[in-house]
Coordinates of C-alpha atoms in Angstrom, one line a residue:
Chain A
M1 CA 60.2 79.9 99.8
A2 CA 63.3 82.0 99.5
D3 CA 67.0 81.3 99.4
V4 CA 67.8 84.5 101.4
L5 CA 65.8 86.4 103.9
I6 CA 66.7 90.1 103.8
L7 CA 65.6 92.2 106.8
G8 CA 65.8 95.9 106.1
T9 CA 64.0 99.0 105.0
V10 CA 61.9 99.7 101.9
A11 CA 61.7 103.5 101.6
L12 CA 60.7 106.4 99.4
D13 CA 63.7 108.5 98.7
N14 CA 64.1 112.1 97.6
I15 CA 67.7 112.4 96.5
E16 CA 69.7 115.2 95.1
T17 CA 73.3 114.9 93.8
P18 CA 75.4 117.3 91.7
F19 CA 74.2 115.3 88.7
G20 CA 70.4 115.5 89.2
K21 CA 67.6 114.5 91.4
A22 CA 65.0 111.8 92.0
D23 CA 61.7 112.1 93.9
N24 CA 59.6 109.4 95.5
A25 CA 62.2 106.9 94.2
M26 CA 62.4 103.4 95.5
G27 CA 65.0 103.3 98.3
G28 CA 65.8 101.5 101.5
S29 CA 68.4 99.0 102.5
A30 CA 66.3 95.9 101.7
S31 CA 65.2 97.1 98.3
Y32 CA 68.7 97.7 97.1
A33 CA 70.0 94.5 98.7
A34 CA 67.2 92.3 97.3
M35 CA 67.6 93.7 93.8
A36 CA 71.3 92.9 93.9
A37 CA 70.8 89.4 95.4
S38 CA 68.2 88.6 92.8
F39 CA 70.9 88.1 90.2
F40 CA 71.9 85.0 92.0
C41 CA 68.9 83.5 93.8
R42 CA 65.5 84.2 95.2
P43 CA 65.5 86.7 98.1
A44 CA 62.5 87.5 100.4
I45 CA 62.2 91.0 101.9
L46 CA 61.2 91.2 105.5
S47 CA 60.0 94.8 106.0
V48 CA 57.2 97.3 106.2
V49 CA 55.8 100.0 103.8
G50 CA 53.0 102.4 104.0
E51 CA 49.6 102.0 102.4
D52 CA 50.7 104.8 100.1
Y53 CA 53.7 102.9 98.8
P54 CA 53.7 103.0 95.0
K55 CA 52.5 99.8 93.4
E56 CA 55.0 100.0 90.6
H57 CA 57.9 99.8 93.0
L58 CA 56.5 96.6 94.5
K59 CA 55.8 95.3 91.1
L60 CA 59.4 95.9 90.1
L61 CA 60.6 93.9 93.0
E62 CA 58.3 91.0 92.2
S63 CA 59.3 91.1 88.5
R64 CA 62.9 90.4 89.7
N65 CA 61.8 87.2 91.4
I66 CA 61.9 88.8 94.8
D67 CA 59.4 87.4 97.4
I68 CA 57.6 90.4 98.7
S69 CA 55.0 88.5 100.8
L70 CA 56.7 89.4 104.0
I71 CA 56.4 93.2 103.4
K72 CA 53.8 94.5 105.8
K73 CA 51.6 97.4 104.7
E74 CA 50.7 99.9 107.4
G75 CA 50.2 103.7 107.7
K76 CA 52.5 105.9 105.8
S77 CA 55.8 104.9 104.1
F78 CA 59.2 105.5 105.6
R79 CA 60.8 108.5 103.8
W80 CA 64.4 109.6 103.5
E81 CA 65.4 112.9 101.9
G82 CA 69.1 113.5 101.4
Y83 CA 71.7 115.0 99.2
Y84 CA 75.3 114.7 98.2
E85 CA 77.8 117.5 97.8
F86 CA 80.4 117.6 95.2
D87 CA 82.7 114.9 96.6
M88 CA 79.7 112.5 96.9
N89 CA 81.5 110.5 99.6
E90 CA 78.9 111.0 102.3
A91 CA 75.1 111.3 102.1
K92 CA 73.7 114.2 104.1
T93 CA 70.3 113.8 105.5
R94 CA 67.7 116.6 105.0
K95 CA 64.8 114.8 106.6
T96 CA 63.8 111.3 107.8
E97 CA 60.2 110.3 108.4
L98 CA 60.1 106.9 110.1
N99 CA 56.3 106.6 109.7
S100 CA 55.3 102.9 109.5
L101 CA 58.9 101.9 110.4
E102 CA 58.4 103.3 113.9
G103 CA 56.1 100.6 115.2
F104 CA 57.5 97.8 113.0
K105 CA 57.8 94.5 114.8
V106 CA 59.6 91.5 113.1
N107 CA 57.2 88.6 112.8
I108 CA 58.5 85.7 110.7
P109 CA 55.9 83.2 109.5
E110 CA 56.5 79.6 110.5
N111 CA 57.3 78.5 107.0
Y112 CA 60.1 81.0 106.7
K113 CA 61.8 80.1 109.9
D114 CA 64.1 77.6 108.5
V115 CA 65.6 79.9 105.9
E116 CA 69.3 79.1 105.4
H117 CA 70.8 82.5 104.5
V118 CA 70.1 85.8 106.1
F119 CA 71.1 89.3 105.3
L120 CA 70.5 91.7 108.2
A121 CA 70.6 94.9 106.1
N122 CA 70.8 98.3 107.8
I123 CA 67.9 98.7 110.2
D124 CA 67.5 99.0 114.0
P125 CA 69.7 96.3 115.7
E126 CA 66.8 95.4 118.0
L127 CA 64.9 94.3 115.0
Q128 CA 67.9 92.4 113.7
L129 CA 68.1 90.6 117.1
S130 CA 64.4 89.8 117.1
A131 CA 64.7 88.3 113.6
L132 CA 67.5 86.0 114.7
K133 CA 65.6 84.9 117.8
Q134 CA 62.7 83.7 115.6
L135 CA 64.8 81.9 113.0
K136 CA 65.6 78.2 113.6
K137 CA 69.2 77.8 112.6
P138 CA 70.3 79.8 109.6
E139 CA 73.5 78.5 108.1
F140 CA 75.0 81.9 107.2
I141 CA 74.2 85.4 108.5
V142 CA 75.6 88.6 107.1
L143 CA 75.1 91.8 109.1
D144 CA 75.2 95.4 108.0
T145 CA 74.6 98.6 110.0
M146 CA 75.1 102.3 110.0
N147 CA 76.7 105.1 112.2
L148 CA 73.3 106.0 113.7
W149 CA 73.1 102.6 115.5
I150 CA 76.6 102.9 116.7
N151 CA 75.6 106.2 118.3
I152 CA 72.3 105.3 119.8
K153 CA 72.1 101.4 120.1
K154 CA 75.7 100.3 120.5
K155 CA 74.9 97.6 123.1
E156 CA 72.3 95.9 120.9
L157 CA 74.6 96.3 117.9
L158 CA 77.5 94.6 119.7
E159 CA 75.1 91.8 120.7
V160 CA 74.0 91.1 117.1
I161 CA 77.6 91.4 115.8
G162 CA 78.4 88.4 118.1
K163 CA 75.8 86.3 116.3
A164 CA 76.7 87.2 112.7
D165 CA 79.0 85.2 110.5
I166 CA 80.2 88.2 108.5
L167 CA 80.0 91.8 109.7
L168 CA 80.0 94.6 107.1
L169 CA 81.1 98.1 108.1
N170 CA 82.3 101.0 106.1
D171 CA 85.6 102.5 107.1
G172 CA 84.2 105.4 109.0
E173 CA 81.9 103.1 111.0
A174 CA 84.8 100.7 111.8
R175 CA 86.9 103.6 113.1
M176 CA 84.0 105.0 115.1
L177 CA 82.8 101.7 116.6
F178 CA 86.3 100.6 117.7
N179 CA 87.7 104.0 118.5
T180 CA 90.8 103.6 116.3
T181 CA 91.9 105.1 113.0
N182 CA 93.8 101.9 112.1
L183 CA 91.5 99.6 110.0
V184 CA 93.6 96.4 110.8
T185 CA 93.1 97.1 114.5
A186 CA 89.4 97.8 114.0
A187 CA 89.0 94.5 112.1
N188 CA 90.8 92.6 114.9
K189 CA 88.5 94.1 117.5
A190 CA 85.5 93.2 115.4
L191 CA 86.6 89.6 115.0
A192 CA 87.1 89.4 118.8
L193 CA 83.3 89.9 119.2
G194 CA 82.6 86.7 117.4
P195 CA 82.0 86.9 113.7
K196 CA 84.0 84.6 111.4
G197 CA 84.9 87.5 109.1
V198 CA 84.8 91.3 108.8
I199 CA 84.4 93.2 105.6
I200 CA 85.3 96.9 105.6
K201 CA 83.7 98.8 102.7
K202 CA 85.8 101.7 101.5
G203 CA 83.7 103.1 98.7
E204 CA 85.8 104.1 95.7
H205 CA 88.8 102.5 97.4
G206 CA 87.3 99.0 97.4
A207 CA 86.8 96.6 100.3
L208 CA 88.9 94.6 102.8
L209 CA 88.1 91.2 104.2
F210 CA 89.7 89.9 107.4
M211 CA 89.0 86.2 108.0
D212 CA 90.8 83.0 109.0
G213 CA 93.9 85.0 109.8
R214 CA 94.1 86.2 106.2
H215 CA 93.5 89.6 104.6
F216 CA 91.9 90.3 101.2
S217 CA 92.0 93.7 99.4
A218 CA 89.3 94.1 96.7
P219 CA 90.0 96.9 94.3
G220 CA 87.5 99.7 93.7
Y221 CA 86.1 99.7 90.2
P222 CA 87.3 103.0 88.5
L223 CA 84.1 104.8 87.8
E224 CA 84.2 108.0 85.9
N225 CA 80.4 108.7 86.0
T226 CA 79.0 108.4 89.4
K227 CA 75.5 109.8 89.5
D228 CA 74.1 108.6 92.8
P229 CA 75.9 106.5 95.4
T230 CA 72.7 105.8 97.4
G231 CA 72.4 102.1 98.1
C232 CA 75.9 101.1 97.0
G233 CA 76.6 99.6 100.4
D234 CA 73.2 97.8 100.4
S235 CA 73.6 96.4 96.9
F236 CA 77.2 95.3 97.8
G237 CA 75.8 93.3 100.7
G238 CA 73.0 91.9 98.6
G239 CA 75.3 90.8 95.8
L240 CA 77.6 89.2 98.4
I241 CA 74.9 87.1 100.2
G242 CA 73.3 86.3 96.8
H243 CA 76.5 84.7 95.5
L244 CA 77.0 82.9 98.8
A245 CA 73.5 81.5 98.9
K246 CA 73.8 80.4 95.3
T247 CA 77.1 78.6 95.7
R248 CA 76.5 77.4 99.3
D249 CA 80.2 77.8 99.8
F250 CA 81.2 79.9 102.8
S251 CA 84.9 79.5 102.7
E252 CA 87.2 82.4 102.7
P253 CA 88.2 82.0 99.0
N254 CA 84.6 82.1 98.0
I255 CA 83.8 85.1 100.2
R256 CA 86.6 86.9 98.3
K257 CA 84.7 86.1 95.1
A258 CA 81.4 87.2 96.7
I259 CA 83.0 90.5 97.6
V260 CA 84.0 91.2 94.0
Y261 CA 80.5 90.3 92.8
G262 CA 79.1 92.7 95.4
S263 CA 81.5 95.4 94.3
A264 CA 80.7 94.8 90.6
I265 CA 77.0 95.3 91.3
A266 CA 77.5 98.3 93.6
S267 CA 79.6 100.1 91.0
H268 CA 76.9 99.7 88.5
N269 CA 74.4 101.0 91.0
A270 CA 76.2 104.3 91.4
E271 CA 75.9 105.0 87.7
D272 CA 72.2 106.1 88.0
F273 CA 69.6 107.2 90.5
S274 CA 67.8 104.9 92.8
V275 CA 67.6 101.4 91.5
N276 CA 67.4 102.6 87.9
R277 CA 70.7 100.9 87.0
L278 CA 70.1 97.7 89.0
K279 CA 66.8 97.1 87.1
N280 CA 68.5 97.2 83.7
I281 CA 71.9 95.5 84.1
T282 CA 72.3 91.9 83.1
M283 CA 74.3 89.0 84.7
K284 CA 76.5 89.2 81.6
E285 CA 77.4 92.8 82.5
I286 CA 78.1 91.8 86.1
E287 CA 80.4 89.0 84.9
K288 CA 82.1 91.4 82.6
R289 CA 82.9 93.8 85.4
Y290 CA 83.9 91.0 87.6
N291 CA 86.5 90.0 85.0
E292 CA 87.6 93.6 84.6
M293 CA 88.3 93.6 88.3
K294 CA 90.6 90.6 87.9
E295 CA 92.4 92.5 85.2
I296 CA 92.9 95.8 87.1
R297 CA 94.7 94.1 90.0
E298 CA 97.0 91.9 88.0
F299 CA 100.7 92.4 88.3
Chain K
M1 CA 128.3 107.1 87.4
A2 CA 124.8 106.4 88.6
D3 CA 121.8 104.5 87.2
V4 CA 119.3 107.0 88.4
L5 CA 119.6 110.7 89.1
I6 CA 117.4 111.9 91.9
L7 CA 116.7 115.6 92.2
G8 CA 115.1 116.5 95.5
T9 CA 115.7 117.7 99.0
V10 CA 118.0 116.5 101.8
A11 CA 116.6 117.8 105.0
L12 CA 116.8 117.8 108.8
D13 CA 113.4 116.9 110.2
N14 CA 111.8 117.3 113.6
I15 CA 108.8 115.0 113.5
E16 CA 106.2 114.2 116.1
T17 CA 103.5 111.6 115.8
P18 CA 101.2 110.0 118.3
F19 CA 103.8 107.2 118.7
G20 CA 106.9 109.3 119.5
K21 CA 109.2 111.8 118.0
A22 CA 112.5 112.3 116.2
D23 CA 114.8 115.3 116.1
N24 CA 117.4 116.3 113.6
A25 CA 116.5 113.2 111.7
M26 CA 117.5 112.6 108.1
G27 CA 114.6 113.7 105.9
G28 CA 113.9 115.2 102.5
S29 CA 112.4 113.8 99.3
A30 CA 115.8 112.8 97.8
S31 CA 117.0 111.0 100.9
Y32 CA 114.0 108.8 101.2
A33 CA 113.8 108.2 97.4
A34 CA 117.5 107.3 97.2
M35 CA 117.4 105.0 100.1
A36 CA 114.5 103.2 98.5
A37 CA 116.1 103.1 95.0
S38 CA 119.3 101.8 96.4
F39 CA 117.7 98.3 96.8
F40 CA 117.7 98.0 93.0
C41 CA 120.5 100.1 91.6
R42 CA 123.0 103.0 92.2
P43 CA 121.2 106.3 92.6
A44 CA 122.9 109.7 92.7
I45 CA 121.4 112.6 94.7
L46 CA 121.3 116.0 93.2
S47 CA 120.7 118.4 96.1
V48 CA 122.1 120.8 98.6
V49 CA 122.7 120.6 102.4
G50 CA 124.1 123.1 104.9
E51 CA 127.7 123.0 106.2
D52 CA 126.0 121.9 109.5
Y53 CA 124.5 118.7 108.0
P54 CA 125.4 115.7 110.2
K55 CA 128.2 113.6 108.7
E56 CA 126.6 110.4 109.9
H57 CA 123.5 111.1 107.7
L58 CA 125.7 111.5 104.6
K59 CA 127.7 108.4 105.6
L60 CA 124.6 106.4 105.9
L61 CA 123.6 107.4 102.3
E62 CA 127.1 106.5 101.1
S63 CA 127.0 103.2 102.9
R64 CA 123.9 102.3 100.8
N65 CA 125.8 102.7 97.6
I66 CA 124.3 106.1 96.9
D67 CA 126.4 108.6 95.0
I68 CA 126.4 111.8 97.1
S69 CA 129.0 113.7 95.1
L70 CA 126.3 116.0 93.6
I71 CA 125.1 117.1 97.1
K72 CA 126.4 120.7 97.4
K73 CA 127.3 122.1 100.9
E74 CA 126.3 125.7 101.6
G75 CA 125.2 127.7 104.6
K76 CA 122.6 126.1 106.8
S77 CA 120.6 123.0 106.2
F78 CA 117.0 123.0 105.1
R79 CA 114.8 122.1 108.1
W80 CA 111.2 120.8 108.3
E81 CA 109.3 120.5 111.5
G82 CA 106.0 118.8 111.4
Y83 CA 103.6 116.6 113.3
Y84 CA 100.8 114.1 112.7
E85 CA 97.5 114.0 114.5
F86 CA 95.8 110.8 115.5
D87 CA 94.6 109.8 112.0
M88 CA 98.2 110.3 110.5
N89 CA 96.8 110.9 107.1
E90 CA 98.3 114.3 106.7
A91 CA 101.5 115.9 107.8
K92 CA 101.0 119.3 109.5
T93 CA 103.9 121.7 109.1
R94 CA 105.0 123.6 112.2
K95 CA 108.0 125.3 110.6
T96 CA 109.9 125.3 107.4
E97 CA 113.4 126.8 107.1
L98 CA 114.5 126.8 103.5
N99 CA 118.1 128.0 104.3
S100 CA 120.5 126.6 101.7
L101 CA 117.6 125.4 99.6
E102 CA 116.6 129.0 98.9
G103 CA 119.5 129.9 96.6
F104 CA 119.9 126.4 95.2
K105 CA 120.6 126.2 91.5
V106 CA 120.8 122.9 89.6
N107 CA 124.1 122.4 88.1
I108 CA 124.7 119.0 86.6
P109 CA 128.4 118.1 85.8
E110 CA 129.1 117.1 82.3
N111 CA 129.7 113.4 83.1
Y112 CA 126.3 113.1 84.6
K113 CA 124.4 114.6 81.7
D114 CA 123.8 111.4 79.9
V115 CA 122.1 109.7 82.9
E116 CA 119.3 107.4 81.6
H117 CA 116.8 107.4 84.5
V118 CA 115.6 110.5 86.4
F119 CA 113.5 110.9 89.4
L120 CA 112.3 114.5 89.9
A121 CA 111.3 114.1 93.5
N122 CA 109.4 116.7 95.3
I123 CA 111.1 120.1 95.0
D124 CA 110.4 123.4 93.2
P125 CA 109.3 122.7 89.6
E126 CA 111.6 125.4 88.3
L127 CA 114.5 123.3 89.6
Q128 CA 113.0 120.2 88.0
L129 CA 112.7 122.1 84.7
S130 CA 116.3 123.3 85.0
A131 CA 117.5 119.8 85.5
L132 CA 115.7 118.5 82.5
K133 CA 117.2 121.3 80.3
Q134 CA 120.7 120.3 81.3
L135 CA 120.3 116.5 80.7
K136 CA 121.0 115.1 77.3
K137 CA 118.2 112.6 76.6
P138 CA 117.1 110.6 79.6
E139 CA 115.3 107.5 78.7
F140 CA 112.8 107.6 81.5
I141 CA 111.6 110.5 83.8
V142 CA 109.4 110.0 86.8
L143 CA 108.0 113.2 88.4
D144 CA 106.7 113.9 91.9
T145 CA 105.4 117.1 93.4
M146 CA 103.3 118.4 96.3
N147 CA 100.3 120.6 97.0
L148 CA 102.6 123.7 97.7
W149 CA 103.7 123.8 94.0
I150 CA 100.2 123.4 92.8
N151 CA 99.3 126.5 94.7
I152 CA 102.3 128.7 94.0
K153 CA 103.9 127.4 90.8
K154 CA 101.2 125.8 88.8
K155 CA 102.4 127.0 85.4
E156 CA 105.9 125.6 85.9
L157 CA 104.5 122.4 87.3
L158 CA 102.2 121.9 84.2
E159 CA 105.2 122.5 82.0
V160 CA 107.3 119.8 83.7
I161 CA 104.4 117.4 83.7
G162 CA 104.4 117.7 79.9
K163 CA 108.0 116.4 79.9
A164 CA 107.7 113.5 82.3
D165 CA 107.0 109.9 81.4
I166 CA 105.3 109.1 84.6
L167 CA 103.6 111.6 86.9
L168 CA 103.0 110.8 90.6
L169 CA 100.3 112.6 92.5
N170 CA 98.5 111.7 95.7
D171 CA 94.7 111.7 95.6
G172 CA 94.3 115.1 97.2
E173 CA 96.8 116.7 94.8
A174 CA 95.1 115.1 91.8
R175 CA 91.7 116.4 92.8
M176 CA 93.2 119.9 93.5
L177 CA 95.3 120.2 90.4
F178 CA 92.5 119.1 88.0
N179 CA 89.6 120.6 90.0
T180 CA 87.6 117.4 90.1
T181 CA 86.7 114.9 92.9
N182 CA 86.7 112.0 90.4
L183 CA 90.1 110.3 90.2
V184 CA 89.5 108.8 86.8
T185 CA 88.7 112.3 85.4
A186 CA 91.8 113.7 87.1
A187 CA 94.0 111.0 85.6
N188 CA 92.6 111.6 82.1
K189 CA 93.3 115.3 82.4
A190 CA 96.8 114.5 83.6
L191 CA 97.4 112.2 80.6
A192 CA 96.2 114.9 78.3
L193 CA 99.2 117.0 79.4
G194 CA 101.6 114.5 77.9
P195 CA 103.0 111.9 80.3
K196 CA 102.7 108.3 79.3
G197 CA 101.3 107.3 82.6
V198 CA 99.8 108.7 85.8
I199 CA 100.1 107.1 89.2
I200 CA 97.7 108.3 92.0
K201 CA 99.0 107.4 95.4
K202 CA 96.2 106.8 98.0
G203 CA 98.2 106.1 101.2
E204 CA 96.7 103.2 103.0
H205 CA 94.3 102.6 100.1
G206 CA 97.1 101.7 97.7
A207 CA 97.8 103.3 94.3
L208 CA 96.3 103.6 90.9
L209 CA 98.0 103.6 87.5
F210 CA 96.5 104.9 84.4
M211 CA 98.5 104.1 81.2
D212 CA 98.0 102.8 77.7
G213 CA 94.2 103.0 78.1
R214 CA 94.4 100.6 81.0
H215 CA 93.9 100.9 84.7
F216 CA 95.8 99.2 87.5
S217 CA 94.8 99.2 91.2
A218 CA 97.5 98.2 93.6
P219 CA 96.3 97.2 97.1
G220 CA 97.6 99.0 100.2
Y221 CA 99.5 96.8 102.5
P222 CA 97.5 96.3 105.7
L223 CA 99.7 97.9 108.4
E224 CA 98.8 97.7 112.0
N225 CA 101.8 99.6 113.4
T226 CA 102.3 102.9 111.6
K227 CA 104.8 105.0 113.5
D228 CA 105.7 107.8 111.1
P229 CA 104.4 108.1 107.5
T230 CA 106.9 110.8 106.6
G231 CA 108.7 109.9 103.3
C232 CA 106.3 107.2 102.3
G233 CA 105.5 108.9 99.0
D234 CA 109.2 109.6 98.4
S235 CA 110.3 106.1 99.1
F236 CA 107.4 104.8 96.9
G237 CA 108.8 106.9 94.0
G238 CA 112.3 105.8 94.8
G239 CA 111.4 102.1 94.8
L240 CA 109.5 102.6 91.6
I241 CA 112.3 104.2 89.6
G242 CA 114.8 101.9 91.2
H243 CA 113.0 98.8 89.9
L244 CA 112.5 100.4 86.4
A245 CA 116.2 101.4 86.2
K246 CA 117.3 97.9 87.2
T247 CA 115.0 96.1 84.7
R248 CA 115.2 98.7 81.9
D249 CA 111.6 97.7 81.0
F250 CA 109.2 100.6 80.9
S251 CA 106.2 98.7 79.7
E252 CA 102.9 99.0 81.5
P253 CA 103.0 95.5 83.0
N254 CA 106.5 96.2 84.4
I255 CA 105.4 99.6 85.8
R256 CA 102.6 97.6 87.7
K257 CA 105.4 95.6 89.3
A258 CA 107.4 98.7 90.0
I259 CA 104.4 100.2 91.8
V260 CA 104.1 97.1 94.0
Y261 CA 107.8 97.3 94.9
G262 CA 107.4 101.0 95.7
S263 CA 104.4 100.2 97.9
A264 CA 106.2 97.3 99.7
I265 CA 109.1 99.7 100.5
A266 CA 106.8 102.6 101.5
S267 CA 104.8 100.4 103.8
H268 CA 108.1 99.3 105.6
N269 CA 109.1 103.0 105.8
A270 CA 106.0 103.9 107.9
E271 CA 106.9 101.3 110.5
D272 CA 109.6 103.6 112.1
F273 CA 110.7 107.2 112.3
S274 CA 112.8 108.9 109.6
V275 CA 114.8 106.4 107.5
N276 CA 115.3 104.0 110.5
R277 CA 113.3 101.2 108.9
L278 CA 114.7 101.8 105.4
K279 CA 118.3 101.4 106.6
N280 CA 117.5 98.0 108.2
I281 CA 115.3 96.2 105.8
T282 CA 116.7 93.7 103.3
M283 CA 115.8 92.9 99.8
K284 CA 114.5 89.6 101.1
E285 CA 111.9 91.4 103.3
I286 CA 110.9 93.5 100.3
E287 CA 110.4 90.5 98.2
K288 CA 108.4 88.8 101.0
R289 CA 106.0 91.8 101.2
Y290 CA 105.8 92.0 97.4
N291 CA 104.6 88.4 97.4
E292 CA 102.1 89.1 100.3
M293 CA 100.7 91.8 98.1
K294 CA 100.0 89.2 95.4
E295 CA 98.3 87.0 97.9
I296 CA 96.0 89.7 99.4
R297 CA 94.5 90.6 96.1
E298 CA 93.9 87.1 94.8
F299 CA 90.3 86.0 94.1

């Protein structure tokens, strides 16, 4: 069994940034999130890949103590091809091939239905809703999404937001979803939908938490060498749920800590292509960066 | 005599934002900076206004214990007319009338030449250089600028950067001046020009300090009601130099504190038009916000 169930995508990515490129690299929201969560506990990925999905990618996941038994194999793999321009703030999509993702239905085996911690990583909100319907009574649910679902499945997205404990949005998504430029206003509107807390991810500017009438501002880690920001949001979410599942403490002060762990992992992730950095860092390096993040905000 | 000499503009502003408008309002980099610095010490403004400049504006400055004896009166006042669109991140200029500013020459009286603390607020870098040439040996110099001077007087700006102790830039200016999107790289390039420290102002995202091989990340104060961001950068700089001049401690840890005081004042400034908020807040309110900024970054 697993400590965290992660629903999301497992993809093959072709990525180009001003600092190089990677082809047929492991990608997808669930891959990044599970790699990040695996520093703290045992995650299970709920997803689908094609029959063509490289064995070494799946082996890497397994080697990290990630339960891959809920990854279905069917048809051709989901592929994403994207690039970043000089400012690297926004991924531009060249091509998306849904392939096996298109007909993917969530089907959770009986013995996984009482999982306690759930990360609904970025994927179609209908699948996120379907997963929640099948689970018995998860103790803590973290939800992520992307601008695409705000545009084409807003109704379903709003429904699943109402069922989540913590909602993750990046600043652009928060402004778009709640039709305001003010992030405090956006966060208040998000909280009105039901979640206990809202986290707004701001990339290099850090992250904000709004919960229990309080506000937390996590600093961004000052990175000089960003090679590929793909998966930073996913690994942030994975690190966050991983720390929460490990500590089983869902209080606001511990969510602050979880955010900083998520940021520490996400900042490492940006230092190399695909999951290349995540597969090499150690918990000691994560702790070191966590402590550096204490130091940089001291006054 | 004054504790801080502030060179900058004293303007008449016509401002329009999505939340209202203000006409013939007190504006200019030195006005905002001096109002902010006056919470900590006695600033003197070195500037020029027109014969038409409203007496009540000058009286307001005087009532805040600001030395206005170095404000020359000549011709017509410098006027700026601008507006903000919905996102309020960037001021758009409708019209600039330099008027008396055009022929302005810096002329520092003998008895002000041994001033210890200097804020070179946003103004032509040639005037900033001229001020530094006339001063005897100021102990601490803080320098601000704007994108206009990066575009049309880069050589002079680089020269004055070399003479400053602390350089202030907003993130857009830092990226533009050093031709990089990475703020750590920009800060390192700035430090190579000579200043002891560089502060990158990021508006709602807070501010960064790079100094003594260390990095500080100040949170942005979460404002829900921003009415007019005009002068936030100037009042940030004024609060910063004010705290430093009062404490006479120019160490990195104290500059961190000065940044948070500057941010606390700047966040108040955005809550109303022109200097309307700055003229009403109390030191107690500033201290309260300073302490809130400790709380929001705790983990």
